[in-house]
Amino acid sequence: MKFVKWFEDIGVKDLALVGGKNASLGEMIRSLGERGINVPSGFAITAEAYRHVVERAGISQRIKDALMGLDTHDMKNLAQRGKQIRNLIRTAPCPSDLEEEIRAAYREMEKKYGRDVDVAVRSSATGEDSPTASFAGQQATYLNVRGEDEVLKKAMECFASLFTNRAISYRVDKGFDHLSLYLSVGVQKMVRSDLACSGVTFSIDTESGFRDVVYVTAAYGLGENVAQGVVGPDQFYVFKPTLKEGFKPIVEKKLGTKEKKLVYKGDGTGTEQGEVTVAGQRKFALSDEEVLTLARWACVIEDHYGLPMDIEWAKDGVTGELFTVQARPETVHSQRNMASLRTYVLEEKGKLLLKGEAVGMRIGQGEVNVIEHSGEIDRFQKGQVLVTDMTDPDWEPIMKMASALVTNKGGRTCHAAIVSRELGLPCVISTGKGTEVLKEIKEVTIDCSQGEGSIYEGRLQYRIDEVEVNNVPRPDTRIMINTGIPDGAFIQGQIPNDGVGLAREEFIIESYIGIHPMALVEYDELKEAAKDDPELAKLIVEIDERSAPYEDKRQFFVDSLAMGVAKIAAAFYPNEVIVRFSDFRTNEYANLIGGYRYEPKERNPMIGWRGASRYYDDRFKPAFGLECQAIKKVRDEMGLTNVKVMVPFCRTPEEGRKVIRAMEEFGLRQGENGLEVYVMCEIPSNVVLAEAFADVFDGFSIGSNDLTQLTLGLDRDSELVAHIFDERDEAVKRLVKQVIDAAHDHQPRRRVGICGQAPSDFPEFAEFLVECGIDSISLNPDVVLSTRLHVAEVERRMRSRARKKRG
């Protein structure tokens, strides 16, 4: 056939003939089917068919005339010209030879799949889905189309959609000639995801550009709800390096709202919105094994194309099979200059108005303009912050004029997110009530630089730091990072570093879990007792809300902590990540849900029941067991053996041995699979008995805050004595040097690092540490580069002095 090509007969070489979308489908069917990638069959109506329609109708010159003098910033003018051209194409007669080929091809599909087979009719432009331009949602797609007449009608609608308002505007911005692009149409067997689920997979992190993860989104029903941002989908991250080694490294799972699903209409054609039950919303749409399968497919597809990919998938609710229904190059981070690192830093604090999910790593600000629906877009002014419920492709002409974007709904693979990334636009999605909260606000600052989207009132001061990564020296002293917030890990991991010297569990427990671990350990007993206790009944409701969709509440804690730790470990892999076991004080543990039942009231929690003393105590030991299981899962199931553990506030060597024995009871054995156990050096006894502690532990990490507090005998939380607190005090410095010397003299030699605040705040203290021969300095992310440069200079001076002394 002249105008129709089966997917099995086309590939990437046919881009000019069948457009990006169809060429990719054919390529995957032909090249990746034998590697397990399922792609629904179908056929392409070629770009030659589009040209044939235009030439036979004699409308080419009229299209040119309609585009003369076009101004895409004039919304009314753009809409008028677009409508005029679409009507020209839509009302053009379909040539009889083309019509017969389309009908014949559809009849062939009926032979394979049954009478009135349900198909998707999708546009596939010749310039779209390239590495530099996604053309996301620019042309039309029609789902659940049945019958020859309807396929013909929808094909003509797709041809006309080459000139949607948004497509015209997009081509102008990207420098494409309107008359040099043509449109092909794909007719593909529908996957019955209306009875199951669908979503998008990226073989790269969409926000940070971190290339070692696969990002998967999933929601019930057909995929348009995810693409259009109608629902908040479930989200998953899978770590590629250990996935390829056979491990199961799902390093993050976030439950989406998924309150609606797009399904087939009751009469059998077209689609409509359906409701998702509360029980359905509280479950993940995919099993872990299905997530891992999609991640493996993403790796295969990425390896085949040789660049990061944006992939749409669907699960068939009849057969239970997974399918890939589209694959295109990722268009933002694949084009980024990896030798240069640009970071945005908010320098001023302001009133926090709202939070949501961050898109991009930038900061933007401007006057607020709340646009409720597309009919109001002509009142949007350049440089304003666009605030709306959600965007669709018709909004693209004003998105390119915005300084930032805020939406109520959407996930990180929706239209608003994709276009914002291409435009370099800071965007906060899924705020829930942005249009309501910001309606009376004049100006805002949008901060997406920390992995979470924050919206502040007013224009706040910020700066942009840019560094050529290849020009940053690497000193002999290892420069590491202090962290504990998984959401920012993929960004921080790209800063030149030697790993994580301190990964705190506290933020993960407080933010991701929020429940006292003993309340989860004793959940069944509490639930039984709650039948006669209204206060306990409220507690159970709180626990159930936080821990959906887990029936096993202990597993909720283990999985949540494991994924938080694993996301950090993945970001810095294969560099070591030293994870400190929980170091909440009793008053902090008491603030967790249910904590009041398990925590005593202490006069001075700072030096009370904290750190090591909890881990082997029967009142807390089962909770410590959950922490051990989480670390074991990260190392054994996810393959992230770069994780080491650290014991805080260990008062005596014997206490250290008790902790080591408690770890072994829960299957976490020092030395097994290379597991090292460090101790925080933050109590004077850790220094005085450094050799004895070195017999128990594999290394030391100096906590300068507590060491200063306990050396000078002051409460660092007290304003009355705050003026005395100084890590540079001579007594503190002597202890620091003493423990470094003792650890290095021990046989075998023990490593010593520092993870306290002092070297972040005081460059001269970092210099002192280098002169003492410390092995590593772990710092807050914002001072890692400056300290790295400073330490390299200190080492250079030390070498120079040593040469002069020898000479």
PDB file of N, CA and C in Angstrom, residues 510 514-516 585-596 599:
ATOM      1  N   GLU A 510      10.758  11.080  60.776  1.00  0.00           N
ATOM      2  CA  GLU A 510       9.797  12.134  61.118  1.00  0.00           C
ATOM      3  C   GLU A 510       8.865  12.464  59.957  1.00  0.00           C
ATOM      4  N   GLY A 514       6.536   9.244  60.551  1.00  0.00           N
ATOM      5  CA  GLY A 514       5.761  10.096  61.453  1.00  0.00           C
ATOM      6  C   GLY A 514       5.154   9.397  62.653  1.00  0.00           C
ATOM      7  N   ILE A 515       5.383   8.090  62.796  1.00  0.00           N
ATOM      8  CA  ILE A 515       4.779   7.293  63.868  1.00  0.00           C
ATOM      9  C   ILE A 515       5.886   6.712  64.733  1.00  0.00           C
ATOM     10  N   HIS A 516       5.677   6.695  66.041  1.00  0.00           N
ATOM     11  CA  HIS A 516       6.665   6.083  66.927  1.00  0.00           C
ATOM     12  C   HIS A 516       6.793   4.601  66.568  1.00  0.00           C
ATOM     13  N   ARG A 585      16.023  12.442  70.716  1.00  0.00           N
ATOM     14  CA  ARG A 585      15.960  12.473  72.181  1.00  0.00           C
ATOM     15  C   ARG A 585      14.531  12.136  72.600  1.00  0.00           C
ATOM     16  N   THR A 586      14.312  11.877  73.889  1.00  0.00           N
ATOM     17  CA  THR A 586      12.997  11.408  74.340  1.00  0.00           C
ATOM     18  C   THR A 586      11.883  12.409  74.016  1.00  0.00           C
ATOM     19  N   ASN A 587      12.181  13.705  74.169  1.00  0.00           N
ATOM     20  CA  ASN A 587      11.145  14.698  73.881  1.00  0.00           C
ATOM     21  C   ASN A 587      10.811  14.730  72.385  1.00  0.00           C
ATOM     22  N   GLU A 588      11.787  14.418  71.532  1.00  0.00           N
ATOM     23  CA  GLU A 588      11.534  14.391  70.096  1.00  0.00           C
ATOM     24  C   GLU A 588      10.775  13.129  69.695  1.00  0.00           C
ATOM     25  N   TYR A 589      11.141  12.006  70.277  1.00  0.00           N
ATOM     26  CA  TYR A 589      10.394  10.770  70.011  1.00  0.00           C
ATOM     27  C   TYR A 589       8.938  10.897  70.485  1.00  0.00           C
ATOM     28  N   ALA A 590       8.749  11.605  71.585  1.00  0.00           N
ATOM     29  CA  ALA A 590       7.400  11.765  72.141  1.00  0.00           C
ATOM     30  C   ALA A 590       6.484  12.522  71.192  1.00  0.00           C
ATOM     31  N   ASN A 591       7.078  13.348  70.311  1.00  0.00           N
ATOM     32  CA  ASN A 591       6.273  14.136  69.373  1.00  0.00           C
ATOM     33  C   ASN A 591       5.768  13.322  68.182  1.00  0.00           C
ATOM     34  N   LEU A 592       6.303  12.122  67.980  1.00  0.00           N
ATOM     35  CA  LEU A 592       5.803  11.268  66.911  1.00  0.00           C
ATOM     36  C   LEU A 592       4.438  10.708  67.303  1.00  0.00           C
ATOM     37  N   ILE A 593       3.638  10.300  66.328  1.00  0.00           N
ATOM     38  CA  ILE A 593       2.311   9.736  66.590  1.00  0.00           C
ATOM     39  C   ILE A 593       2.453   8.523  67.516  1.00  0.00           C
ATOM     40  N   GLY A 594       1.749   8.560  68.648  1.00  0.00           N
ATOM     41  CA  GLY A 594       1.805   7.471  69.618  1.00  0.00           C
ATOM     42  C   GLY A 594       3.004   7.539  70.547  1.00  0.00           C
ATOM     43  N   GLY A 595       3.887   8.513  70.351  1.00  0.00           N
ATOM     44  CA  GLY A 595       5.112   8.591  71.139  1.00  0.00           C
ATOM     45  C   GLY A 595       4.891   8.813  72.623  1.00  0.00           C
ATOM     46  N   TYR A 596       3.794   9.460  72.961  1.00  0.00           N
ATOM     47  CA  TYR A 596       3.504   9.752  74.367  1.00  0.00           C
ATOM     48  C   TYR A 596       3.392   8.483  75.206  1.00  0.00           C
ATOM     49  N   GLU A 599       7.568   7.200  75.765  1.00  0.00           N
ATOM     50  CA  GLU A 599       8.715   8.019  76.131  1.00  0.00           C
ATOM     51  C   GLU A 599       8.585   8.604  77.543  1.00  0.00           C
TER      52      GLU A 599
END
